[in-house]
N, C-alpha and C. Protein backbone atom coordinates (compact mmCIF):
# COMPACT_ATOMS: atom_id res chain seq x y z
N MET A 1 -32.36 -50.14 -7.54
CA MET A 1 -31.18 -50.28 -8.37
C MET A 1 -31.48 -51.23 -9.53
N THR A 2 -30.90 -50.92 -10.64
CA THR A 2 -31.01 -51.79 -11.81
C THR A 2 -29.79 -52.69 -11.83
N ALA A 3 -30.02 -53.97 -12.09
CA ALA A 3 -28.91 -54.93 -12.12
C ALA A 3 -28.97 -55.73 -13.42
N ARG A 4 -27.81 -56.12 -13.90
CA ARG A 4 -27.70 -57.02 -15.05
C ARG A 4 -26.88 -58.21 -14.63
N THR A 5 -27.26 -59.37 -15.11
CA THR A 5 -26.50 -60.57 -14.80
C THR A 5 -25.88 -61.12 -16.07
N TYR A 6 -24.80 -61.86 -15.87
CA TYR A 6 -24.07 -62.47 -16.98
C TYR A 6 -23.79 -63.92 -16.60
N GLU A 7 -23.72 -64.79 -17.60
CA GLU A 7 -23.47 -66.19 -17.33
C GLU A 7 -22.10 -66.45 -16.75
N SER A 8 -21.14 -65.60 -17.12
CA SER A 8 -19.76 -65.81 -16.67
C SER A 8 -19.00 -64.50 -16.79
N ALA A 9 -17.81 -64.49 -16.23
CA ALA A 9 -16.94 -63.33 -16.36
C ALA A 9 -16.56 -63.12 -17.83
N VAL A 10 -16.36 -64.20 -18.54
CA VAL A 10 -16.02 -64.12 -19.96
C VAL A 10 -17.15 -63.45 -20.74
N ALA A 11 -18.40 -63.83 -20.44
CA ALA A 11 -19.56 -63.22 -21.10
C ALA A 11 -19.64 -61.73 -20.75
N PHE A 12 -19.35 -61.40 -19.51
CA PHE A 12 -19.36 -60.00 -19.09
C PHE A 12 -18.32 -59.21 -19.87
N LEU A 13 -17.10 -59.72 -19.95
CA LEU A 13 -16.03 -59.01 -20.67
C LEU A 13 -16.31 -58.89 -22.16
N ALA A 14 -17.04 -59.85 -22.71
CA ALA A 14 -17.36 -59.83 -24.14
C ALA A 14 -18.45 -58.80 -24.46
N GLU A 15 -19.21 -58.40 -23.48
CA GLU A 15 -20.29 -57.42 -23.67
C GLU A 15 -19.69 -56.08 -24.08
N GLN A 16 -20.14 -55.55 -25.21
CA GLN A 16 -19.62 -54.28 -25.71
C GLN A 16 -20.27 -53.08 -25.03
N ASP A 17 -21.52 -53.24 -24.62
CA ASP A 17 -22.28 -52.13 -24.06
C ASP A 17 -22.52 -52.34 -22.58
N ARG A 18 -21.43 -52.47 -21.82
CA ARG A 18 -21.56 -52.69 -20.37
C ARG A 18 -22.01 -51.42 -19.70
N PRO A 19 -22.97 -51.53 -18.81
CA PRO A 19 -23.40 -50.33 -18.08
C PRO A 19 -22.36 -49.94 -17.04
N ALA A 20 -22.29 -48.66 -16.77
CA ALA A 20 -21.38 -48.19 -15.72
C ALA A 20 -22.01 -48.47 -14.37
N GLY A 21 -21.20 -48.62 -13.38
CA GLY A 21 -21.73 -48.86 -12.04
C GLY A 21 -20.77 -49.66 -11.22
N CYS A 22 -21.28 -50.66 -10.58
CA CYS A 22 -20.53 -51.50 -9.66
C CYS A 22 -20.61 -52.94 -10.13
N ILE A 23 -19.52 -53.66 -10.01
CA ILE A 23 -19.48 -55.06 -10.42
C ILE A 23 -19.43 -55.92 -9.17
N VAL A 24 -20.37 -56.85 -9.07
CA VAL A 24 -20.39 -57.81 -7.97
C VAL A 24 -20.11 -59.18 -8.58
N THR A 25 -19.09 -59.84 -8.07
CA THR A 25 -18.70 -61.12 -8.63
C THR A 25 -18.36 -62.10 -7.51
N ASP A 26 -18.40 -63.37 -7.84
CA ASP A 26 -18.02 -64.41 -6.90
C ASP A 26 -16.58 -64.80 -7.19
N VAL A 27 -15.89 -65.33 -6.20
CA VAL A 27 -14.53 -65.79 -6.42
C VAL A 27 -14.54 -67.00 -7.34
N ARG A 28 -15.37 -67.98 -7.02
CA ARG A 28 -15.40 -69.23 -7.78
C ARG A 28 -16.46 -69.17 -8.87
N MET A 29 -15.98 -69.13 -10.12
CA MET A 29 -16.86 -69.13 -11.29
C MET A 29 -16.19 -69.97 -12.38
N PRO A 30 -16.97 -70.45 -13.33
CA PRO A 30 -16.37 -71.22 -14.41
C PRO A 30 -15.55 -70.33 -15.35
N ASP A 31 -14.55 -70.89 -15.96
CA ASP A 31 -13.70 -70.25 -16.96
C ASP A 31 -12.76 -69.17 -16.40
N MET A 32 -13.25 -68.30 -15.55
CA MET A 32 -12.43 -67.22 -15.01
C MET A 32 -12.93 -66.90 -13.61
N THR A 33 -12.03 -66.81 -12.64
CA THR A 33 -12.45 -66.50 -11.27
C THR A 33 -12.78 -65.02 -11.15
N GLY A 34 -13.45 -64.67 -10.08
CA GLY A 34 -13.76 -63.28 -9.81
C GLY A 34 -12.52 -62.43 -9.64
N LEU A 35 -11.47 -63.02 -9.07
CA LEU A 35 -10.22 -62.27 -8.90
C LEU A 35 -9.53 -62.04 -10.25
N GLU A 36 -9.59 -63.03 -11.12
CA GLU A 36 -9.03 -62.84 -12.47
C GLU A 36 -9.80 -61.75 -13.20
N LEU A 37 -11.12 -61.74 -13.03
CA LEU A 37 -11.94 -60.69 -13.64
C LEU A 37 -11.52 -59.32 -13.10
N ALA A 38 -11.36 -59.21 -11.80
CA ALA A 38 -10.96 -57.93 -11.20
C ALA A 38 -9.61 -57.47 -11.75
N ARG A 39 -8.66 -58.41 -11.87
CA ARG A 39 -7.34 -58.06 -12.41
C ARG A 39 -7.44 -57.60 -13.87
N ARG A 40 -8.22 -58.31 -14.66
CA ARG A 40 -8.39 -57.94 -16.08
C ARG A 40 -9.00 -56.55 -16.19
N LEU A 41 -10.00 -56.27 -15.37
CA LEU A 41 -10.63 -54.96 -15.41
C LEU A 41 -9.64 -53.87 -15.01
N ARG A 42 -8.90 -54.11 -13.93
CA ARG A 42 -7.91 -53.14 -13.46
C ARG A 42 -6.85 -52.90 -14.54
N ASP A 43 -6.35 -53.99 -15.13
CA ASP A 43 -5.29 -53.87 -16.14
C ASP A 43 -5.78 -53.17 -17.41
N SER A 44 -7.09 -53.23 -17.68
CA SER A 44 -7.64 -52.57 -18.86
C SER A 44 -7.95 -51.10 -18.60
N GLY A 45 -7.75 -50.67 -17.35
CA GLY A 45 -7.99 -49.27 -17.01
C GLY A 45 -9.40 -48.98 -16.54
N SER A 46 -10.18 -50.01 -16.31
CA SER A 46 -11.55 -49.82 -15.82
C SER A 46 -11.53 -49.17 -14.45
N VAL A 47 -12.46 -48.26 -14.23
CA VAL A 47 -12.57 -47.60 -12.93
C VAL A 47 -13.80 -48.07 -12.16
N GLU A 48 -14.52 -49.03 -12.71
CA GLU A 48 -15.70 -49.54 -12.03
C GLU A 48 -15.28 -50.29 -10.77
N PRO A 49 -15.92 -49.98 -9.64
CA PRO A 49 -15.58 -50.69 -8.41
C PRO A 49 -16.04 -52.15 -8.47
N VAL A 50 -15.22 -53.04 -7.91
CA VAL A 50 -15.53 -54.47 -7.91
C VAL A 50 -15.69 -54.95 -6.47
N ILE A 51 -16.80 -55.63 -6.22
CA ILE A 51 -17.07 -56.26 -4.93
C ILE A 51 -17.03 -57.76 -5.17
N VAL A 52 -16.29 -58.47 -4.34
CA VAL A 52 -16.17 -59.92 -4.47
C VAL A 52 -16.88 -60.58 -3.29
N ILE A 53 -17.67 -61.59 -3.62
CA ILE A 53 -18.30 -62.40 -2.58
C ILE A 53 -17.72 -63.81 -2.66
N THR A 54 -17.64 -64.47 -1.52
CA THR A 54 -17.08 -65.81 -1.51
C THR A 54 -17.56 -66.58 -0.30
N GLY A 55 -17.64 -67.87 -0.46
CA GLY A 55 -17.96 -68.76 0.65
C GLY A 55 -16.72 -69.41 1.21
N HIS A 56 -15.57 -69.07 0.66
CA HIS A 56 -14.32 -69.72 1.06
C HIS A 56 -13.25 -68.68 1.38
N ALA A 57 -13.57 -67.77 2.28
CA ALA A 57 -12.66 -66.67 2.58
C ALA A 57 -11.58 -67.05 3.57
N ASP A 58 -10.40 -66.51 3.34
CA ASP A 58 -9.32 -66.58 4.30
C ASP A 58 -8.46 -65.33 4.09
N VAL A 59 -7.55 -65.09 4.97
CA VAL A 59 -6.75 -63.87 4.91
C VAL A 59 -5.95 -63.77 3.61
N PRO A 60 -5.24 -64.82 3.18
CA PRO A 60 -4.49 -64.71 1.92
C PRO A 60 -5.39 -64.38 0.72
N LEU A 61 -6.60 -64.95 0.69
CA LEU A 61 -7.52 -64.67 -0.40
C LEU A 61 -7.98 -63.20 -0.35
N ALA A 62 -8.26 -62.70 0.84
CA ALA A 62 -8.67 -61.30 0.98
C ALA A 62 -7.55 -60.36 0.54
N ILE A 63 -6.32 -60.68 0.89
CA ILE A 63 -5.17 -59.86 0.48
C ILE A 63 -5.02 -59.89 -1.03
N GLU A 64 -5.15 -61.08 -1.61
CA GLU A 64 -5.06 -61.21 -3.07
C GLU A 64 -6.15 -60.39 -3.75
N ALA A 65 -7.34 -60.40 -3.17
CA ALA A 65 -8.46 -59.63 -3.74
C ALA A 65 -8.15 -58.14 -3.72
N MET A 66 -7.63 -57.64 -2.62
CA MET A 66 -7.31 -56.22 -2.53
C MET A 66 -6.21 -55.85 -3.53
N ARG A 67 -5.24 -56.72 -3.70
CA ARG A 67 -4.18 -56.47 -4.69
C ARG A 67 -4.72 -56.47 -6.11
N ALA A 68 -5.81 -57.20 -6.32
CA ALA A 68 -6.43 -57.25 -7.65
C ALA A 68 -7.30 -56.01 -7.90
N GLY A 69 -7.44 -55.17 -6.89
CA GLY A 69 -8.21 -53.95 -7.07
C GLY A 69 -9.63 -54.02 -6.55
N VAL A 70 -9.95 -55.09 -5.83
CA VAL A 70 -11.30 -55.25 -5.28
C VAL A 70 -11.51 -54.22 -4.17
N VAL A 71 -12.69 -53.58 -4.15
CA VAL A 71 -12.94 -52.55 -3.14
C VAL A 71 -13.64 -53.10 -1.90
N ASP A 72 -14.30 -54.24 -2.02
CA ASP A 72 -14.91 -54.87 -0.85
C ASP A 72 -14.93 -56.37 -1.06
N PHE A 73 -14.90 -57.08 0.06
CA PHE A 73 -14.78 -58.53 0.06
C PHE A 73 -15.80 -59.02 1.09
N ILE A 74 -16.84 -59.72 0.62
CA ILE A 74 -17.94 -60.12 1.49
C ILE A 74 -18.00 -61.64 1.57
N GLU A 75 -18.08 -62.15 2.80
CA GLU A 75 -18.16 -63.59 3.01
C GLU A 75 -19.60 -64.08 3.01
N LYS A 76 -19.81 -65.24 2.38
CA LYS A 76 -21.11 -65.91 2.43
C LYS A 76 -21.19 -66.71 3.72
N PRO A 77 -22.32 -66.91 4.26
CA PRO A 77 -23.58 -66.26 3.90
C PRO A 77 -23.58 -64.82 4.40
N PHE A 78 -24.30 -63.97 3.70
CA PHE A 78 -24.37 -62.57 4.09
C PHE A 78 -25.82 -62.10 4.00
N ASP A 79 -26.12 -61.09 4.76
CA ASP A 79 -27.43 -60.47 4.75
C ASP A 79 -27.52 -59.57 3.51
N ASP A 80 -28.66 -59.53 2.86
CA ASP A 80 -28.84 -58.67 1.68
C ASP A 80 -28.47 -57.23 1.99
N GLU A 81 -28.77 -56.78 3.20
CA GLU A 81 -28.47 -55.40 3.57
C GLU A 81 -26.97 -55.13 3.58
N VAL A 82 -26.17 -56.14 3.90
CA VAL A 82 -24.72 -55.99 3.89
C VAL A 82 -24.24 -55.73 2.46
N LEU A 83 -24.76 -56.50 1.53
CA LEU A 83 -24.38 -56.31 0.12
C LEU A 83 -24.87 -54.97 -0.39
N LEU A 84 -26.11 -54.62 -0.11
CA LEU A 84 -26.64 -53.33 -0.57
C LEU A 84 -25.87 -52.16 0.02
N ALA A 85 -25.53 -52.24 1.29
CA ALA A 85 -24.76 -51.17 1.92
C ALA A 85 -23.39 -51.04 1.26
N SER A 86 -22.78 -52.16 0.94
CA SER A 86 -21.48 -52.14 0.27
C SER A 86 -21.60 -51.49 -1.11
N ILE A 87 -22.62 -51.88 -1.85
CA ILE A 87 -22.83 -51.32 -3.20
C ILE A 87 -23.04 -49.81 -3.10
N HIS A 88 -23.90 -49.36 -2.20
CA HIS A 88 -24.14 -47.92 -2.04
C HIS A 88 -22.86 -47.19 -1.67
N ARG A 89 -22.08 -47.76 -0.76
CA ARG A 89 -20.84 -47.12 -0.32
C ARG A 89 -19.85 -46.98 -1.48
N VAL A 90 -19.64 -48.06 -2.24
CA VAL A 90 -18.65 -47.98 -3.32
C VAL A 90 -19.14 -47.08 -4.46
N LEU A 91 -20.44 -47.06 -4.70
CA LEU A 91 -20.96 -46.15 -5.74
C LEU A 91 -20.80 -44.69 -5.30
N ASP A 92 -21.03 -44.41 -4.03
CA ASP A 92 -20.82 -43.05 -3.52
C ASP A 92 -19.35 -42.66 -3.63
N GLN A 93 -18.46 -43.57 -3.27
CA GLN A 93 -17.02 -43.29 -3.37
C GLN A 93 -16.61 -43.06 -4.82
N ALA A 94 -17.15 -43.88 -5.73
CA ALA A 94 -16.83 -43.73 -7.15
C ALA A 94 -17.33 -42.39 -7.68
N ALA A 95 -18.52 -41.99 -7.25
CA ALA A 95 -19.07 -40.70 -7.70
C ALA A 95 -18.21 -39.55 -7.20
N LYS A 96 -17.76 -39.63 -5.95
CA LYS A 96 -16.89 -38.58 -5.40
C LYS A 96 -15.56 -38.54 -6.14
N ALA A 97 -15.00 -39.70 -6.45
CA ALA A 97 -13.73 -39.76 -7.17
C ALA A 97 -13.88 -39.19 -8.57
N THR A 98 -14.99 -39.52 -9.23
CA THR A 98 -15.26 -39.00 -10.57
C THR A 98 -15.42 -37.50 -10.53
N SER A 99 -16.13 -37.01 -9.53
CA SER A 99 -16.34 -35.58 -9.37
C SER A 99 -15.01 -34.86 -9.12
N ALA A 100 -14.17 -35.44 -8.30
CA ALA A 100 -12.87 -34.84 -8.00
C ALA A 100 -11.99 -34.82 -9.25
N GLU A 101 -12.02 -35.88 -10.03
CA GLU A 101 -11.23 -35.93 -11.26
C GLU A 101 -11.74 -34.93 -12.28
N THR A 102 -13.05 -34.78 -12.38
CA THR A 102 -13.64 -33.79 -13.29
C THR A 102 -13.19 -32.39 -12.89
N GLU A 103 -13.23 -32.11 -11.59
CA GLU A 103 -12.79 -30.82 -11.08
C GLU A 103 -11.31 -30.59 -11.38
N ARG A 104 -10.48 -31.61 -11.17
CA ARG A 104 -9.05 -31.49 -11.43
C ARG A 104 -8.79 -31.18 -12.91
N ARG A 105 -9.50 -31.86 -13.79
CA ARG A 105 -9.33 -31.62 -15.23
C ARG A 105 -9.77 -30.21 -15.61
N GLU A 106 -10.85 -29.75 -15.00
CA GLU A 106 -11.33 -28.39 -15.28
C GLU A 106 -10.30 -27.36 -14.84
N PHE A 107 -9.75 -27.53 -13.65
CA PHE A 107 -8.71 -26.62 -13.16
C PHE A 107 -7.48 -26.69 -14.05
N ALA A 108 -7.10 -27.88 -14.49
CA ALA A 108 -5.93 -28.04 -15.36
C ALA A 108 -6.15 -27.30 -16.68
N ALA A 109 -7.36 -27.39 -17.23
CA ALA A 109 -7.66 -26.69 -18.48
C ALA A 109 -7.56 -25.18 -18.29
N ARG A 110 -8.02 -24.69 -17.14
CA ARG A 110 -7.92 -23.25 -16.86
C ARG A 110 -6.45 -22.84 -16.74
N LEU A 111 -5.66 -23.66 -16.08
CA LEU A 111 -4.23 -23.34 -15.96
C LEU A 111 -3.56 -23.31 -17.33
N GLU A 112 -3.95 -24.22 -18.20
CA GLU A 112 -3.38 -24.26 -19.56
C GLU A 112 -3.73 -22.99 -20.34
N ALA A 113 -4.86 -22.36 -19.99
CA ALA A 113 -5.30 -21.15 -20.70
C ALA A 113 -4.50 -19.91 -20.28
N LEU A 114 -3.74 -20.02 -19.20
CA LEU A 114 -2.93 -18.89 -18.75
C LEU A 114 -1.74 -18.68 -19.69
N SER A 115 -1.36 -17.43 -19.84
CA SER A 115 -0.15 -17.15 -20.61
C SER A 115 1.05 -17.61 -19.76
N PRO A 116 2.20 -17.80 -20.39
CA PRO A 116 3.38 -18.22 -19.61
C PRO A 116 3.69 -17.25 -18.46
N ARG A 117 3.56 -15.95 -18.67
CA ARG A 117 3.86 -14.98 -17.62
C ARG A 117 2.80 -15.03 -16.52
N GLU A 118 1.54 -15.21 -16.89
CA GLU A 118 0.49 -15.37 -15.86
C GLU A 118 0.78 -16.60 -15.02
N ARG A 119 1.22 -17.66 -15.66
CA ARG A 119 1.53 -18.89 -14.92
C ARG A 119 2.72 -18.66 -13.98
N ASP A 120 3.72 -17.89 -14.44
CA ASP A 120 4.86 -17.58 -13.58
C ASP A 120 4.40 -16.83 -12.33
N VAL A 121 3.48 -15.88 -12.52
CA VAL A 121 2.96 -15.10 -11.40
C VAL A 121 2.18 -16.02 -10.46
N VAL A 122 1.32 -16.88 -11.02
CA VAL A 122 0.55 -17.82 -10.20
C VAL A 122 1.48 -18.73 -9.41
N ASP A 123 2.52 -19.23 -10.06
CA ASP A 123 3.48 -20.09 -9.36
C ASP A 123 4.12 -19.36 -8.18
N GLY A 124 4.44 -18.08 -8.36
CA GLY A 124 4.99 -17.28 -7.27
C GLY A 124 3.98 -17.11 -6.14
N LEU A 125 2.73 -16.89 -6.50
CA LEU A 125 1.69 -16.74 -5.49
C LEU A 125 1.50 -18.03 -4.69
N VAL A 126 1.53 -19.15 -5.40
CA VAL A 126 1.36 -20.45 -4.73
C VAL A 126 2.52 -20.70 -3.76
N LYS A 127 3.69 -20.20 -4.10
CA LYS A 127 4.85 -20.35 -3.20
C LYS A 127 4.77 -19.40 -2.00
N GLY A 128 3.75 -18.51 -2.02
CA GLY A 128 3.57 -17.60 -0.91
C GLY A 128 4.33 -16.28 -1.04
N HIS A 129 4.85 -16.01 -2.22
CA HIS A 129 5.62 -14.80 -2.43
C HIS A 129 4.71 -13.58 -2.57
N ALA A 130 5.19 -12.44 -2.09
CA ALA A 130 4.48 -11.17 -2.26
C ALA A 130 4.69 -10.67 -3.69
N ASN A 131 3.80 -9.76 -4.12
CA ASN A 131 3.91 -9.22 -5.48
C ASN A 131 5.29 -8.64 -5.76
N LYS A 132 5.87 -7.95 -4.79
CA LYS A 132 7.19 -7.33 -4.98
C LYS A 132 8.27 -8.39 -5.20
N VAL A 133 8.18 -9.50 -4.48
CA VAL A 133 9.16 -10.58 -4.64
C VAL A 133 9.00 -11.22 -6.01
N ILE A 134 7.76 -11.45 -6.40
CA ILE A 134 7.49 -12.03 -7.73
C ILE A 134 8.02 -11.09 -8.81
N ALA A 135 7.76 -9.80 -8.65
CA ALA A 135 8.22 -8.81 -9.63
C ALA A 135 9.74 -8.85 -9.75
N PHE A 136 10.44 -8.88 -8.61
CA PHE A 136 11.90 -8.94 -8.62
C PHE A 136 12.38 -10.22 -9.31
N ASP A 137 11.78 -11.38 -8.93
CA ASP A 137 12.19 -12.66 -9.51
C ASP A 137 11.99 -12.70 -11.03
N LEU A 138 10.92 -12.07 -11.51
CA LEU A 138 10.61 -12.11 -12.94
C LEU A 138 11.19 -10.92 -13.71
N GLY A 139 11.75 -9.95 -12.99
CA GLY A 139 12.33 -8.78 -13.66
C GLY A 139 11.27 -7.85 -14.25
N ILE A 140 10.13 -7.75 -13.58
CA ILE A 140 9.05 -6.87 -14.04
C ILE A 140 8.62 -6.00 -12.86
N SER A 141 7.75 -5.02 -13.14
CA SER A 141 7.31 -4.12 -12.07
C SER A 141 6.21 -4.77 -11.23
N PRO A 142 6.09 -4.35 -9.97
CA PRO A 142 5.00 -4.86 -9.13
C PRO A 142 3.62 -4.58 -9.74
N ARG A 143 3.48 -3.44 -10.41
CA ARG A 143 2.19 -3.12 -11.06
C ARG A 143 1.90 -4.14 -12.16
N THR A 144 2.89 -4.55 -12.90
CA THR A 144 2.70 -5.56 -13.95
C THR A 144 2.31 -6.90 -13.33
N VAL A 145 2.90 -7.23 -12.19
CA VAL A 145 2.52 -8.46 -11.48
C VAL A 145 1.05 -8.39 -11.10
N GLU A 146 0.60 -7.22 -10.62
CA GLU A 146 -0.81 -7.06 -10.25
C GLU A 146 -1.73 -7.31 -11.44
N VAL A 147 -1.33 -6.82 -12.61
CA VAL A 147 -2.15 -7.02 -13.82
C VAL A 147 -2.20 -8.50 -14.18
N TYR A 148 -1.04 -9.16 -14.19
CA TYR A 148 -1.02 -10.60 -14.49
C TYR A 148 -1.81 -11.38 -13.45
N ARG A 149 -1.69 -10.97 -12.19
CA ARG A 149 -2.42 -11.65 -11.12
C ARG A 149 -3.93 -11.51 -11.33
N ALA A 150 -4.39 -10.32 -11.66
CA ALA A 150 -5.82 -10.10 -11.90
C ALA A 150 -6.31 -10.91 -13.10
N ASN A 151 -5.51 -10.92 -14.15
CA ASN A 151 -5.89 -11.71 -15.34
C ASN A 151 -5.96 -13.20 -15.00
N ALA A 152 -5.00 -13.69 -14.23
CA ALA A 152 -4.98 -15.10 -13.86
C ALA A 152 -6.17 -15.44 -12.98
N MET A 153 -6.50 -14.57 -12.03
CA MET A 153 -7.65 -14.81 -11.16
C MET A 153 -8.93 -14.90 -11.99
N THR A 154 -9.06 -14.04 -12.98
CA THR A 154 -10.25 -14.05 -13.85
C THR A 154 -10.29 -15.33 -14.68
N LYS A 155 -9.18 -15.67 -15.33
CA LYS A 155 -9.14 -16.88 -16.16
C LYS A 155 -9.37 -18.15 -15.35
N MET A 156 -8.86 -18.17 -14.12
CA MET A 156 -9.01 -19.34 -13.26
C MET A 156 -10.37 -19.36 -12.57
N GLN A 157 -11.11 -18.25 -12.67
CA GLN A 157 -12.42 -18.12 -12.02
C GLN A 157 -12.29 -18.29 -10.50
N ALA A 158 -11.22 -17.71 -9.97
CA ALA A 158 -10.96 -17.79 -8.53
C ALA A 158 -11.44 -16.51 -7.87
N GLY A 159 -12.19 -16.66 -6.79
CA GLY A 159 -12.71 -15.51 -6.06
C GLY A 159 -11.75 -14.98 -5.02
N SER A 160 -10.72 -15.76 -4.71
CA SER A 160 -9.75 -15.33 -3.69
C SER A 160 -8.42 -16.01 -3.97
N LEU A 161 -7.38 -15.50 -3.32
CA LEU A 161 -6.06 -16.10 -3.47
C LEU A 161 -6.07 -17.54 -2.94
N SER A 162 -6.75 -17.77 -1.83
CA SER A 162 -6.78 -19.13 -1.27
C SER A 162 -7.49 -20.09 -2.23
N GLU A 163 -8.51 -19.62 -2.92
CA GLU A 163 -9.19 -20.47 -3.90
C GLU A 163 -8.26 -20.78 -5.08
N LEU A 164 -7.50 -19.78 -5.52
CA LEU A 164 -6.54 -19.98 -6.60
C LEU A 164 -5.49 -21.02 -6.19
N VAL A 165 -4.97 -20.90 -4.99
CA VAL A 165 -3.96 -21.83 -4.50
C VAL A 165 -4.55 -23.24 -4.43
N ARG A 166 -5.79 -23.37 -3.94
CA ARG A 166 -6.44 -24.68 -3.88
C ARG A 166 -6.56 -25.31 -5.27
N MET A 167 -6.93 -24.49 -6.25
CA MET A 167 -7.07 -24.98 -7.63
C MET A 167 -5.73 -25.52 -8.14
N VAL A 168 -4.68 -24.74 -7.95
CA VAL A 168 -3.36 -25.15 -8.42
C VAL A 168 -2.90 -26.40 -7.70
N MET A 169 -3.13 -26.47 -6.40
CA MET A 169 -2.72 -27.64 -5.61
C MET A 169 -3.53 -28.88 -6.02
N THR A 170 -4.79 -28.69 -6.41
CA THR A 170 -5.63 -29.80 -6.86
C THR A 170 -5.07 -30.40 -8.14
N VAL A 171 -4.60 -29.54 -9.03
CA VAL A 171 -4.04 -30.03 -10.30
C VAL A 171 -2.72 -30.76 -10.06
N GLY A 172 -1.93 -30.26 -9.14
CA GLY A 172 -0.64 -30.89 -8.86
C GLY A 172 0.46 -30.24 -9.66
N PRO A 173 1.68 -30.77 -9.52
CA PRO A 173 2.83 -30.16 -10.20
C PRO A 173 2.72 -30.27 -11.73
N PRO A 174 3.27 -29.26 -12.41
CA PRO A 174 3.21 -29.26 -13.89
C PRO A 174 4.04 -30.36 -14.51
């Protein structure tokens, strides 16, 4: 792993070209504590996971750390393997979250590409309605529903109805 160090939290925040990854900080630092750093990062919209280490841990401090958005809280002294395992775990979790968000955005873009009528048909399918029910609800023929359904499946790149439903559920409500 590649690591960068900074003299202080203030120096870290002043860095314009911060690398993406995981932030490991101590609770007690000059100018700004590790918890203040975590709060500032969270409030700025940063998604980088923060691990806090401390030699003065207690339950209230751990709770405060979690409220500040810290993903792990490690007490000193600690074994190097404990820190490395924590870093690997939070980086894996961050990668999965990033991947899931990328997938959600891709599905959302596909949904946006649907015509309003295709979206109406997809919404009916997600509700579990049969083509005939969707046709009745929309005032169109079942054959027209089939055409819209086929077009939506193609645009959404869904191989099955269950895959289409999963895509829509991943995006969430409109």
